[in-house]
XYZ file of C-alpha atoms in Angstrom:
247
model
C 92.242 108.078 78.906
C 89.313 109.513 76.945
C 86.206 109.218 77.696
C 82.788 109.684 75.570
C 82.468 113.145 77.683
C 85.170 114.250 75.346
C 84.270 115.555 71.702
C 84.106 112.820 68.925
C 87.002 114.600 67.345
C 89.100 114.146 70.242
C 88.756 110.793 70.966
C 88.996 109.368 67.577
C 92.546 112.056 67.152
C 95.338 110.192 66.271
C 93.319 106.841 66.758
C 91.933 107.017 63.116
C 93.380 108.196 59.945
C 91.050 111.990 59.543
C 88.827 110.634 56.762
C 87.452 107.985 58.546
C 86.526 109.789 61.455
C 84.514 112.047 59.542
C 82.803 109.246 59.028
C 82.344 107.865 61.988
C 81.258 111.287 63.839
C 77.641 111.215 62.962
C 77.295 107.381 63.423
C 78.947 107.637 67.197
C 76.979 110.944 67.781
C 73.431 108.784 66.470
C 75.208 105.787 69.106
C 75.434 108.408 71.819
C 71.966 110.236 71.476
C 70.577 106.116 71.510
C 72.997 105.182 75.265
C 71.013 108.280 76.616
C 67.642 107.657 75.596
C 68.093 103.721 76.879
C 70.614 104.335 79.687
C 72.547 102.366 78.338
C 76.800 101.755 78.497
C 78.825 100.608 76.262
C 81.892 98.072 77.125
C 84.740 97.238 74.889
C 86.793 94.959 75.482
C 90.762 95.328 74.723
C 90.663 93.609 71.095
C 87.833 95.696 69.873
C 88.871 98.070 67.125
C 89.888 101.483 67.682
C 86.596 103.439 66.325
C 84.624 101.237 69.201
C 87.549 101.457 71.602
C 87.847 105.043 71.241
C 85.107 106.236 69.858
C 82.085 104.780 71.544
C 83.039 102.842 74.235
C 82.353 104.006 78.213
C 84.136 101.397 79.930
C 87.287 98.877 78.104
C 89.168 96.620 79.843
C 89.408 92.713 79.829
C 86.530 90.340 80.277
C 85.604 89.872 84.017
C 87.111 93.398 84.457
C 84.179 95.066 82.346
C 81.866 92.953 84.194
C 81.947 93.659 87.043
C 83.042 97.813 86.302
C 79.154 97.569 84.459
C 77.864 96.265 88.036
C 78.485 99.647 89.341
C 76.851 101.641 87.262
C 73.504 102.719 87.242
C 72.919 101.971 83.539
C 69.706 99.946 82.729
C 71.329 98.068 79.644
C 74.718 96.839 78.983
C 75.821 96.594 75.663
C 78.910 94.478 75.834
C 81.263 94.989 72.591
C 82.496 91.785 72.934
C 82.178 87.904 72.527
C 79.122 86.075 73.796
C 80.558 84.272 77.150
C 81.893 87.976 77.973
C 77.952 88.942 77.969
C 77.046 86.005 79.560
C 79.534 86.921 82.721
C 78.057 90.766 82.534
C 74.718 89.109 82.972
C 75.578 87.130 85.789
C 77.084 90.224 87.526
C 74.407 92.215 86.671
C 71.195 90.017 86.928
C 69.184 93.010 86.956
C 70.131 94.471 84.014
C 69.758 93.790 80.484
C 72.811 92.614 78.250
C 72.825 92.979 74.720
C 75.841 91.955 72.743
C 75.623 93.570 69.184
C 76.530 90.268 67.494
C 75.307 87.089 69.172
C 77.284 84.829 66.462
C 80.466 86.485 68.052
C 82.076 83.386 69.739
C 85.638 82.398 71.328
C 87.320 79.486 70.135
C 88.597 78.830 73.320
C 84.825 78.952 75.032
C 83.550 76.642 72.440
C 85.864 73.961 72.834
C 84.201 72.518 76.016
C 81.239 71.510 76.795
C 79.264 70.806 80.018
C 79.123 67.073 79.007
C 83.067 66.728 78.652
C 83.319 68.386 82.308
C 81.276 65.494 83.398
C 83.856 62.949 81.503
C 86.449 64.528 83.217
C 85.128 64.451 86.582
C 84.473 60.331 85.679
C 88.020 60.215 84.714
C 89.844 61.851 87.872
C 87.392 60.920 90.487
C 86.991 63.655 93.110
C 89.490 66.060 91.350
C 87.936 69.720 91.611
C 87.365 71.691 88.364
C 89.021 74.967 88.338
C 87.811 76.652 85.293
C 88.968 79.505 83.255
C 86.879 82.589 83.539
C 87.182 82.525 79.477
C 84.010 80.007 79.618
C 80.601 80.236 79.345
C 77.614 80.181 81.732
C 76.885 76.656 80.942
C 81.084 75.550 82.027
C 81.178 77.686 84.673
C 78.003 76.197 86.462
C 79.446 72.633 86.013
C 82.507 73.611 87.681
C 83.914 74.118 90.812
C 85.649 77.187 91.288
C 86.514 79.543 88.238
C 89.823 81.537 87.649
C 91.214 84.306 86.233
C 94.976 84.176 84.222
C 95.952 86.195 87.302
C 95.333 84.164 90.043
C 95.107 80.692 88.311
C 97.962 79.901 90.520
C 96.542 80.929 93.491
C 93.259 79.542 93.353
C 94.866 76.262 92.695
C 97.112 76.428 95.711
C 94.070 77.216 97.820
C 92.200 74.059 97.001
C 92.946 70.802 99.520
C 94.059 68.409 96.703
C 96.701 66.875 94.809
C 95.249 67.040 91.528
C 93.541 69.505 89.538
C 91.123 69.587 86.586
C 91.819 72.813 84.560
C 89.590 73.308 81.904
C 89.969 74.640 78.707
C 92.963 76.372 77.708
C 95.831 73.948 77.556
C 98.582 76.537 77.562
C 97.168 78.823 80.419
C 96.994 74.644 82.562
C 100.730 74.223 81.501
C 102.016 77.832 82.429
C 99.794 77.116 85.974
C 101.405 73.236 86.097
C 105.282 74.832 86.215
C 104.134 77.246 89.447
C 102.782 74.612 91.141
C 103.440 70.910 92.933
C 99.581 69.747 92.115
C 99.138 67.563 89.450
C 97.340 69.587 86.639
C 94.967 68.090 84.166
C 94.600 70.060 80.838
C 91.880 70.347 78.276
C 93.019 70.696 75.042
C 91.391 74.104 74.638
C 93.169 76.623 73.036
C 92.536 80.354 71.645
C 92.919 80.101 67.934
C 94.330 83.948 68.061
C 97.454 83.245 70.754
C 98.249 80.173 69.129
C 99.478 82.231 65.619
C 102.210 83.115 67.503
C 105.171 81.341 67.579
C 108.894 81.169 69.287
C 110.656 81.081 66.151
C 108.223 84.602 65.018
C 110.026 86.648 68.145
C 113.599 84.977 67.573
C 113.393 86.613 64.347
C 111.893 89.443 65.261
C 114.585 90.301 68.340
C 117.559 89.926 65.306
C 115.885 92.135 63.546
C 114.967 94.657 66.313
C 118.414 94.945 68.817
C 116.799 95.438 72.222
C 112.962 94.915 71.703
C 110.789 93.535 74.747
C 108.262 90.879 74.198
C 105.513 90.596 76.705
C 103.211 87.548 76.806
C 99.985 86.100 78.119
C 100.048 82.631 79.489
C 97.353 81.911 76.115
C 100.365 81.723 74.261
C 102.027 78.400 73.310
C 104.879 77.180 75.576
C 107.393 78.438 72.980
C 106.150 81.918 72.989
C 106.299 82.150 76.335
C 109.801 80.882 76.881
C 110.954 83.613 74.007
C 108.743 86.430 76.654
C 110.668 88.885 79.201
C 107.593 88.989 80.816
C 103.983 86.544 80.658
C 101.364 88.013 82.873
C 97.254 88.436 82.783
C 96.064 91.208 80.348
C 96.483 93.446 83.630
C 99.508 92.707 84.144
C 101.281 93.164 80.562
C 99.541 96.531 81.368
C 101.307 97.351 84.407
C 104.357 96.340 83.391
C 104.191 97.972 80.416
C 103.783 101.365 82.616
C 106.521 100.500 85.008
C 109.039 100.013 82.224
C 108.263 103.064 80.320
């Protein structure tokens, strides 16, 4: 992968149609020039678009990845090209460093459909249940929780905990896809990301008729439809990883 030691030119190659990366040169050359004057680093996250991606970014990856890849460096500021609980868990990883997230209005539906006070219904509602909370939260959820998760080992951290039932706050689909690996008794949250849920089972029947042989790959995000139509559902990582074993 490239990296911004590489020339503008090369990293935006291919990425971005020619006249837009003229473009974009002098503005990631000014963005450059400002990361070394701060010492500052730049994280993207894997939705960001491809002139931030490519073009600016010094570390990319999911969420909790690009935390705690930014806790290693020795950058004073963390500029985290991402949504707001994604700067929030940089911060918390990096307490002695300052986060800045270029657009604080940049929220998660998922994140914002819980709040602290409906983890405190729910814990009145299954009485001593633990919370095991998606890492997709914010601050706020995660410190009114028990233990928090990642899609990856969801599973696991629920086996690990000595009870029957489960709260698992806030994304009902990620719960479900947990609920059919495991005996516990798994309470959802109707949480869902507004972005996996445009998907739909009927979308990649049509799509495999029209495209003999194509592979779908899902994350557990995505309604239970979607992920029945998958050949594989894994964590962001893992779509990765199996996208490199089956090329």
């Amino acid at each position: 992968m490239l990296t911004t030691a590489d020339p503008i030119s090369a990293r935006l190659g291919g990425v971005v149609p020619e006249i837009e990366a003229a473009i974009l040169e002098p503005v990631i050359a000014d963005i450059e020039a400002l990361k070394a004057s701060r010492n500052a680093v730049v994280l993207a996250h894997n939705n960001m678009t491809p002139d931030i991606f490519h073009g600016v970014a010094d570390l990319r990856g999911d969420s909790l990845q690009l935390a705690r890849l930014a806790a290693e460096t020795s950058a004073d500021v963390i500029v985290m090209a991402g949504v707001h609980f994604m700067a929030e868990t940089a911060k918390i990883l990096s307490p002695d460093k300052r986060v800045l997230i270029p657009d604080a209005r940049a929220g998660c539906s998922l994140a914002e459909s819980i709040t602290p006070d409906d983890i405190a219904l729910l814990r009145q509602r299954y009485p001593g249940a633990p919370v095991v909370t998606y890492v997709n939260t914010s601050a706020a959820i995660k410190a009114a929780s028990d233990i928090t998760c990642t899609s990856s080992n969801a599973v696991a951290v629920v086996e690990s905990l000595d009870a029957d039932r489960v709260i698992f706050p806030p994304d009902q689909y990620l719960a479900a896809w947990v609920a059919q690996q495991t005996d516990k008794q798994i309470n959802v949250w109707e949480g869902a990301c507004e972005v996996h849920e445009r998907f739909t089972g009927e979308q990649l029947v049509e799509l495999r008729e029209r495209t003999p042989g194509l592979q779908i790959i899902a994350h557990p995000e995505c309604p239970q439809d979607v992920l029945a139509e998958a050949d594989y559902v894994g964590s962001t990582s893992g779509m990765s990883n199996w996208i490199e074993t089956e090329k």
